[in-house]
CSV table of C-alpha atoms and ligand atoms in Angstrom, one decimal:
chain,number,residue,atom,x,y,z
A,1,MET,CA,17.4,-7.8,121.4
A,2,SER,CA,13.8,-6.7,122.7
A,3,GLY,CA,11.4,-9.2,123.0
A,4,TYR,CA,9.0,-7.2,120.6
A,5,GLU,CA,12.1,-7.6,118.0
A,6,LEU,CA,12.3,-11.4,118.6
A,7,GLU,CA,8.7,-11.5,118.0
A,8,LYS,CA,8.7,-9.7,115.0
A,9,LYS,CA,11.3,-11.7,113.6
A,10,LEU,CA,9.8,-15.1,114.4
A,11,LEU,CA,6.5,-13.8,112.9
A,12,ALA,CA,8.2,-12.7,109.4
A,13,ALA,CA,9.8,-16.1,109.2
A,14,LEU,CA,6.7,-18.2,110.0
A,15,LYS,CA,5.0,-16.3,107.0
A,16,ALA,CA,7.8,-16.6,104.9
A,17,ASN,CA,7.6,-20.7,105.6
A,18,ARG,CA,3.7,-21.0,105.7
A,19,HIS,CA,3.6,-24.2,104.1
A,20,ARG,CA,6.2,-26.2,106.3
A,21,TYR,CA,7.3,-26.5,110.3
A,22,LEU,CA,10.1,-24.3,110.9
A,23,SER,CA,13.0,-25.7,114.0
A,24,GLU,CA,14.1,-22.9,116.6
A,25,ASP,CA,17.3,-23.2,114.4
A,26,ALA,CA,15.9,-22.8,111.1
A,27,ILE,CA,13.7,-19.8,112.3
A,28,LEU,CA,17.3,-18.2,114.1
A,29,HIS,CA,19.4,-18.8,110.6
A,30,GLU,CA,15.9,-17.2,108.5
A,31,GLU,CA,16.2,-14.7,110.2
A,32,GLY,CA,19.8,-13.9,110.9
A,33,LEU,CA,20.0,-14.8,114.6
A,34,ALA,CA,21.9,-17.5,115.0
A,35,ASP,CA,25.2,-15.8,115.3
A,36,LYS,CA,23.6,-13.6,118.1
A,37,PHE,CA,21.9,-16.7,119.8
A,38,ASN,CA,25.1,-19.5,119.3
A,39,GLY,CA,25.8,-20.5,122.8
A,40,CYS,CA,23.1,-19.2,124.4
A,41,THR,CA,21.5,-21.5,126.7
A,42,GLU,CA,18.1,-19.9,127.2
A,43,CYS,CA,17.3,-19.0,123.3
A,44,ALA,CA,14.7,-21.8,123.2
A,45,GLN,CA,12.8,-20.1,126.3
A,46,ASP,CA,13.1,-16.9,124.5
A,47,VAL,CA,12.1,-18.6,121.6
A,48,GLU,CA,9.1,-20.2,123.1
A,49,ARG,CA,8.2,-17.4,124.9
A,50,ALA,CA,7.8,-15.2,121.7
A,51,ILE,CA,5.6,-18.0,120.3
A,52,GLU,CA,3.6,-17.7,123.0
A,53,ILE,CA,3.1,-13.9,123.0
A,54,LEU,CA,2.4,-14.4,119.1
A,55,ARG,CA,-0.5,-16.8,120.3
A,56,LEU,CA,-1.6,-14.6,122.8
A,57,GLN,CA,-2.1,-11.8,120.2
A,58,GLY,CA,-4.5,-14.2,118.0
A,59,TYR,CA,-2.2,-16.0,115.8
A,60,GLU,CA,-2.5,-19.3,115.3
A,61,ILE,CA,0.3,-21.5,115.7
A,62,ASP,CA,0.6,-24.9,115.5
A,63,GLY,CA,3.7,-27.3,116.9
A,64,ASP,CA,6.1,-26.7,119.6
A,65,LEU,CA,9.8,-27.3,120.3
A,66,ASP,CA,10.0,-30.8,119.0
A,67,GLN,CA,8.2,-30.4,115.9
A,68,GLY,CA,9.0,-26.8,115.3
A,69,TRP,CA,6.0,-24.3,114.4
A,70,HIS,CA,3.6,-23.7,111.6
A,71,LEU,CA,1.8,-20.3,111.0
A,72,ILE,CA,-1.7,-21.4,110.5
A,73,ALA,CA,-3.5,-18.1,110.1
A,74,CYS,CA,-3.0,-14.2,111.5
A,75,PRO,CA,-5.8,-12.6,113.8
A,76,ASP,CA,-8.4,-10.2,111.9
A,77,THR,CA,-7.4,-7.7,114.8
A,78,LEU,CA,-5.6,-4.2,114.7
A,79,ASN,CA,-2.8,-5.5,116.0
A,80,HIS,CA,0.8,-3.8,116.5
A,81,PHE,CA,3.1,-6.3,114.3
A,82,GLU,CA,0.3,-6.1,111.1
A,83,LEU,CA,-0.6,-2.4,111.3
A,84,GLU,CA,3.4,-1.4,111.3
A,85,GLU,CA,4.3,-3.6,108.7
A,86,ALA,CA,1.3,-2.3,106.2
A,87,LEU,CA,2.0,1.3,107.0
A,88,HIS,CA,4.3,3.0,104.4
A,89,THR,CA,4.7,6.3,105.6
A,90,SER,CA,7.8,8.3,106.4
A,91,PHE,CA,6.2,10.0,109.2
A,92,LEU,CA,2.5,9.6,110.4
A,93,GLY,CA,2.2,6.7,112.6
A,94,ARG,CA,6.2,6.1,112.8
A,95,ALA,CA,5.5,6.4,116.2
A,96,LEU,CA,2.7,3.6,117.1
A,97,PHE,CA,0.3,2.7,120.3
A,98,THR,CA,-2.0,-0.3,119.8
A,99,TYR,CA,-4.6,-1.1,122.2
A,100,ARG,CA,-6.7,-3.9,122.7
A,101,MET,CA,-9.1,-2.1,124.9
A,102,ILE,CA,-9.0,1.6,125.8
A,103,GLY,CA,-11.4,3.9,127.1
A,104,SER,CA,-10.8,6.6,124.2
A,105,THR,CA,-8.0,6.8,121.6
A,106,ASN,CA,-8.4,10.6,121.7
A,107,ASP,CA,-8.1,11.2,125.3
A,108,THR,CA,-4.9,8.8,125.2
A,109,ALA,CA,-3.4,10.7,122.6
A,110,ARG,CA,-4.0,13.9,124.3
A,111,LEU,CA,-2.7,12.5,127.4
A,112,LEU,CA,0.6,11.3,125.1
A,113,ALA,CA,0.8,14.4,123.5
A,114,VAL,CA,0.9,16.4,127.0
A,115,ASN,CA,3.7,14.4,127.8
A,116,GLY,CA,5.8,15.1,124.6
A,117,ALA,CA,4.6,12.2,122.3
A,118,ALA,CA,6.0,12.7,118.6
A,119,ASP,CA,4.6,14.6,116.0
A,120,GLY,CA,2.9,12.0,113.9
A,121,THR,CA,2.2,9.2,116.6
A,122,LEU,CA,-0.9,7.4,115.7
A,123,ILE,CA,-3.1,5.9,118.5
A,124,VAL,CA,-5.3,2.7,117.7
A,125,ALA,CA,-7.5,0.8,119.8
A,126,GLU,CA,-9.5,-2.8,118.6
A,127,GLU,CA,-12.2,-1.5,121.0
A,128,GLN,CA,-13.2,1.5,123.0
A,129,SER,CA,-15.1,1.5,126.1
A,130,ARG,CA,-16.1,5.5,126.0
A,131,GLY,CA,-15.5,6.7,122.8
A,132,ARG,CA,-16.6,9.9,122.0
A,133,GLY,CA,-18.0,11.9,119.2
A,134,ARG,CA,-18.9,15.6,118.9
A,135,ARG,CA,-20.9,17.2,121.3
A,136,GLY,CA,-20.4,14.5,124.3
A,137,GLN,CA,-22.1,12.0,121.8
A,138,ARG,CA,-20.9,8.3,122.5
A,139,TRP,CA,-19.1,7.0,119.6
A,140,HIS,CA,-20.0,3.3,119.3
A,141,SER,CA,-17.1,1.2,119.1
A,142,PRO,CA,-17.5,-2.6,119.2
A,143,PRO,CA,-14.3,-5.0,119.0
A,144,GLY,CA,-13.7,-6.7,115.6
A,145,GLY,CA,-16.3,-4.1,114.1
A,146,GLY,CA,-14.7,-0.3,113.6
A,147,ILE,CA,-11.4,1.4,112.9
A,148,TYR,CA,-10.7,3.9,116.3
A,149,ALA,CA,-7.7,5.5,115.7
A,150,SER,CA,-6.5,9.1,116.6
A,151,LEU,CA,-2.9,11.1,115.3
A,152,ILE,CA,-1.3,13.4,117.2
A,153,LEU,CA,-0.2,16.7,115.1
A,154,ARG,CA,2.0,19.8,115.6
A,155,PRO,CA,1.5,21.8,112.7
A,156,GLY,CA,2.1,25.1,113.7
A,157,ILE,CA,-0.8,26.5,111.9
A,158,GLU,CA,-3.0,29.8,112.7
A,159,PRO,CA,-6.4,28.4,114.3
A,160,SER,CA,-8.2,29.8,111.5
A,161,GLN,CA,-6.9,26.9,109.2
A,162,ALA,CA,-7.4,23.9,111.5
A,163,GLY,CA,-10.9,23.4,110.0
A,164,GLY,CA,-9.1,22.4,106.7
A,165,LEU,CA,-7.4,19.4,108.3
A,166,GLY,CA,-10.6,17.8,109.7
A,167,LEU,CA,-11.9,17.6,105.8
A,168,LEU,CA,-8.5,16.8,104.9
A,169,ALA,CA,-8.6,13.6,107.2
A,170,ALA,CA,-12.4,13.1,105.6
A,171,LEU,CA,-11.1,13.2,102.1
A,172,SER,CA,-8.6,11.0,103.0
A,173,ILE,CA,-11.1,8.3,104.5
A,174,CYS,CA,-13.5,8.9,101.6
A,175,LEU,CA,-10.3,8.0,99.2
A,176,GLY,CA,-9.5,4.8,101.4
A,177,ILE,CA,-13.2,3.4,101.4
A,178,GLU,CA,-13.2,4.1,97.8
A,179,GLN,CA,-10.3,2.2,97.1
A,180,PHE,CA,-11.0,-0.8,99.2
A,181,ALA,CA,-14.9,-1.0,99.2
A,182,GLY,CA,-15.7,0.5,96.1
A,183,LEU,CA,-18.4,2.8,97.4
A,184,LYS,CA,-18.6,6.5,96.9
A,185,PRO,CA,-18.9,7.8,100.7
A,186,GLN,CA,-19.7,11.6,100.8
A,187,ILE,CA,-18.3,14.7,103.5
A,188,LYS,CA,-21.2,16.3,105.0
A,189,TRP,CA,-19.3,19.4,106.8
A,190,PRO,CA,-18.1,19.6,109.2
A,191,ASN,CA,-16.3,16.5,108.8
A,192,ASP,CA,-18.6,13.5,108.8
A,193,ILE,CA,-19.1,10.7,105.8
A,194,TYR,CA,-21.9,9.8,104.7
A,195,LEU,CA,-23.1,6.6,102.3
A,196,ASP,CA,-27.3,6.7,100.8
A,197,GLY,CA,-27.9,9.7,103.8
A,198,LYS,CA,-26.5,7.2,106.9
A,199,LYS,CA,-23.2,8.1,108.7
A,200,LEU,CA,-20.4,5.4,107.9
A,201,ALA,CA,-17.4,7.8,110.1
A,202,GLY,CA,-16.7,10.4,111.9
A,203,ILE,CA,-13.8,13.0,112.9
A,204,LEU,CA,-13.5,14.4,116.5
A,205,CYS,CA,-10.4,16.9,116.0
A,206,GLU,CA,-9.7,18.5,119.5
A,207,ALA,CA,-6.6,21.1,119.4
A,208,GLU,CA,-4.8,22.4,122.3
A,209,TRP,CA,-4.0,26.2,122.3
A,210,SER,CA,-1.7,28.3,124.6
A,211,GLY,CA,-3.3,31.4,124.0
A,212,SER,CA,-3.5,31.7,120.4
A,213,GLU,CA,-0.7,29.3,119.7
A,214,LEU,CA,-1.5,25.7,118.8
A,215,ILE,CA,0.2,23.5,120.9
A,216,PHE,CA,-1.1,20.2,119.0
A,217,LEU,CA,-4.0,18.8,117.4
A,218,VAL,CA,-5.5,15.0,118.3
A,219,LEU,CA,-7.3,14.1,115.2
A,220,GLY,CA,-9.6,11.1,116.1
A,221,PHE,CA,-11.5,9.3,113.3
A,222,GLY,CA,-13.9,6.1,113.7
A,223,ILE,CA,-15.1,4.2,110.8
A,224,ASN,CA,-17.9,1.6,111.1
A,225,VAL,CA,-16.0,-1.2,109.1
A,226,ASN,CA,-17.7,-4.7,109.8
A,227,VAL,CA,-20.2,-3.8,112.1
A,228,ARG,CA,-24.0,-5.4,111.4
A,229,SER,CA,-25.8,-4.1,113.8
A,230,PHE,CA,-26.0,-0.5,115.8
A,231,PRO,CA,-27.7,0.8,119.4
A,232,ALA,CA,-31.4,1.6,119.0
A,233,GLU,CA,-30.9,5.5,119.4
A,234,ILE,CA,-28.5,5.5,116.0
A,235,ARG,CA,-29.7,2.5,114.2
A,236,ALA,CA,-31.4,4.6,111.6
A,237,CYS,CA,-29.1,7.3,111.1
A,238,ALA,CA,-25.6,4.7,111.0
A,239,THR,CA,-24.4,2.3,108.6
A,240,SER,CA,-21.3,0.3,107.7
A,241,LEU,CA,-18.9,-1.3,105.1
A,242,GLU,CA,-20.2,-4.3,105.6
A,243,ILE,CA,-23.9,-3.6,105.5
A,244,GLU,CA,-23.6,-1.4,102.3
A,245,THR,CA,-21.6,-3.9,100.8
A,246,GLY,CA,-23.9,-6.5,101.2
A,247,GLY,CA,-21.5,-8.2,103.7
A,248,LYS,CA,-18.2,-8.1,102.2
A,249,LYS,CA,-15.8,-8.3,105.0
A,250,ILE,CA,-13.2,-5.3,104.3
A,251,PRO,CA,-9.4,-5.9,105.7
A,252,ARG,CA,-9.3,-3.2,108.4
A,253,ILE,CA,-5.4,-2.9,108.8
A,254,GLU,CA,-5.0,-2.5,104.9
A,255,LEU,CA,-7.9,0.3,104.6
A,256,LEU,CA,-6.7,2.0,107.3
A,257,ALA,CA,-2.7,1.8,106.6
A,258,GLU,CA,-3.9,3.1,103.2
A,259,ILE,CA,-6.1,6.1,104.6
A,260,ILE,CA,-2.9,6.8,106.9
A,261,ASP,CA,-0.8,6.6,103.7
A,262,ARG,CA,-3.0,9.0,101.6
A,263,LEU,CA,-3.3,11.4,105.0
A,264,GLU,CA,0.1,11.9,104.8
A,265,GLU,CA,0.5,12.8,101.3
A,266,GLY,CA,-2.4,15.3,101.7
A,267,TYR,CA,-0.8,16.6,105.2
A,268,PHE,CA,2.7,17.5,103.6
A,269,GLN,CA,0.5,18.9,100.6
A,270,TYR,CA,-1.6,21.0,103.6
A,271,LEU,CA,1.3,22.6,105.2
A,272,THR,CA,3.1,23.6,101.8
A,273,ASP,CA,0.2,24.8,99.4
A,274,GLY,CA,-2.7,25.2,102.0
A,275,PHE,CA,-6.3,23.2,101.7
A,276,THR,CA,-7.0,25.1,98.6
A,277,SER,CA,-4.8,22.5,96.9
A,278,PHE,CA,-7.5,19.9,97.6
A,279,LEU,CA,-11.0,21.8,97.8
A,280,PRO,CA,-11.9,20.5,94.4
A,281,ARG,CA,-11.6,16.9,95.9
A,282,VAL,CA,-13.6,17.9,98.6
A,283,GLN,CA,-16.2,20.0,97.1
A,284,VAL,CA,-17.4,16.9,94.7
A,285,ARG,CA,-18.0,14.8,97.3
A,286,ASP,CA,-20.0,17.8,99.7
A,287,TYR,CA,-23.1,15.6,100.7
A,288,LEU,CA,-25.0,19.1,101.8
A,289,ARG,CA,-24.9,21.3,98.9
A,290,GLY,CA,-27.9,22.6,97.4
A,291,ARG,CA,-29.8,21.1,100.8
A,292,ASN,CA,-31.8,23.1,103.1
A,293,VAL,CA,-29.7,23.0,106.3
A,294,LEU,CA,-30.5,24.1,109.7
A,295,ILE,CA,-27.0,25.0,111.4
A,296,GLY,CA,-26.4,25.0,115.3
A,297,LEU,CA,-23.4,27.8,115.2
A,298,ASP,CA,-20.8,27.6,117.6
A,299,ASN,CA,-21.6,30.7,119.4
A,300,GLY,CA,-25.4,29.5,120.3
A,301,ASP,CA,-27.1,31.0,117.6
A,302,ARG,CA,-29.1,29.3,114.9
A,303,LEU,CA,-29.0,30.2,111.0
A,304,SER,CA,-31.2,28.0,108.2
A,305,GLY,CA,-30.9,28.7,104.4
A,306,THR,CA,-29.6,26.1,102.0
A,307,ALA,CA,-25.8,24.7,101.5
A,308,ARG,CA,-24.3,26.6,98.4
A,309,GLY,CA,-20.6,24.5,99.2
A,310,ILE,CA,-17.3,24.8,100.9
A,311,ASP,CA,-14.8,27.9,100.5
A,312,GLU,CA,-11.5,28.0,100.5
A,313,GLY,CA,-10.9,28.5,104.4
A,314,GLY,CA,-13.1,25.0,104.9
A,315,MET,CA,-16.2,27.2,105.5
A,316,LEU,CA,-19.9,26.1,104.7
A,317,LEU,CA,-21.5,28.8,102.4
A,318,VAL,CA,-25.2,29.4,103.1
A,319,GLU,CA,-27.2,31.1,101.1
A,320,VAL,CA,-29.8,32.4,104.0
A,321,PRO,CA,-33.0,34.1,102.6
A,322,GLY,CA,-33.2,37.7,102.8
A,323,ARG,CA,-29.0,38.2,102.9
A,324,GLU,CA,-27.7,39.3,99.4
A,325,ARG,CA,-24.5,37.2,99.6
A,326,LEU,CA,-23.9,33.6,101.2
A,327,THR,CA,-23.0,33.5,104.8
A,328,ALA,CA,-19.4,31.5,105.8
A,329,VAL,CA,-20.1,29.3,108.5
A,330,ALA,CA,-16.9,28.7,110.5
A,331,GLY,CA,-18.0,26.6,113.3
A,332,GLY,CA,-21.3,24.7,113.6
A,333,HIS,CA,-23.2,21.7,113.6
A,334,VAL,CA,-25.7,20.8,111.1
A,335,LEU,CA,-29.0,20.0,113.2
A,336,GLN,CA,-31.3,18.8,110.0
A,337,CYS,CA,-30.7,18.5,106.3
B,1,LIG,C1,-18.5,12.2,115.5
B,1,LIG,O1,-18.8,11.9,114.6
B,1,LIG,O2,-19.1,12.8,116.2
B,1,LIG,C2,-17.2,12.0,115.9
B,1,LIG,C3,-16.8,10.7,116.0
B,1,LIG,C4,-15.3,10.4,116.6
B,1,LIG,C5,-15.0,9.0,116.7
B,1,LIG,C6,-13.4,8.6,117.2
B,1,LIG,S1,-13.2,7.1,117.6
B,1,LIG,C7,-11.3,7.3,117.7
B,1,LIG,C8,-11.9,8.6,118.4
B,1,LIG,N1,-11.6,8.4,120.1
B,1,LIG,C9,-12.8,8.9,120.3
B,1,LIG,O3,-13.4,8.6,121.4
B,1,LIG,N2,-13.7,9.7,119.3
B,1,LIG,C10,-12.9,9.5,118.3
């Protein structure tokens, strides 16, 4: 049995017996390991080592080999054991990588994907030292406060369809937040999450192409959960769930698991029915609709007008003065609204 499997089983036994101290024998019996460990002279050391590893992960465990062990508290971190237990998916996150500290989950995801990581692999970090936003911006990624995650997807779709996936991720994040924080965030095209005019979460969708063939997509998202303050340069336009709920602590593991569960459901639907099937749920959360916007287009041009919604292709529809028809914008960013 791998060290990880033993740690997982120990943790399950400790969680199921939080009211008492569990001896090494009791733990082994509880988890059906007694036979495997029968006659093993080193198993006490294995158990002690596994307990130490759990403690290093932040689990507060009282006791020792003589007294037995007792779980006092679980860490408030995005750790592997808790996340694996919380996910109910059949595909997304089945391959899971968790880091206490990383440069950027998107960069690691890309590296893993290039080296053949499975479709649906999830990469999560407690903290990022080089968290990236769109257009080369920095993503504030302090420990303990946010969710920083990236998914590797190999959807085999046309380039024109990729935009819908970012909106699907945005919708899944909104639904998770609605459930856990009781707030009603909106989607600011192309795929920011806004609340009361401030940014709560962002999505960085990066694709690897071979000619016109999509090899893989890295869908990264950052959510400001229990963040109390922001660097001066973004203070005026950023917010968090803790701020917006007036100090409520949101369980990040459960929120992330809920988002991934919803994303999986939506992703399967997207692959069979396309983006149109969840367009109405995106449209009711459209932050830009009816606002005057200035858009920086991907080709460097600018476009100004009034936002009139999002179409079946995930494009932003803009009413431009002097133009008879609405202009559909496939790629760009909002400079002003
Ligand atoms: C944006 O709004 O500009 C996009 C922000 C995306 C941030 C997330 S955090 C997890 C993943 N790793 C990164 O470096 N960036 C994305």
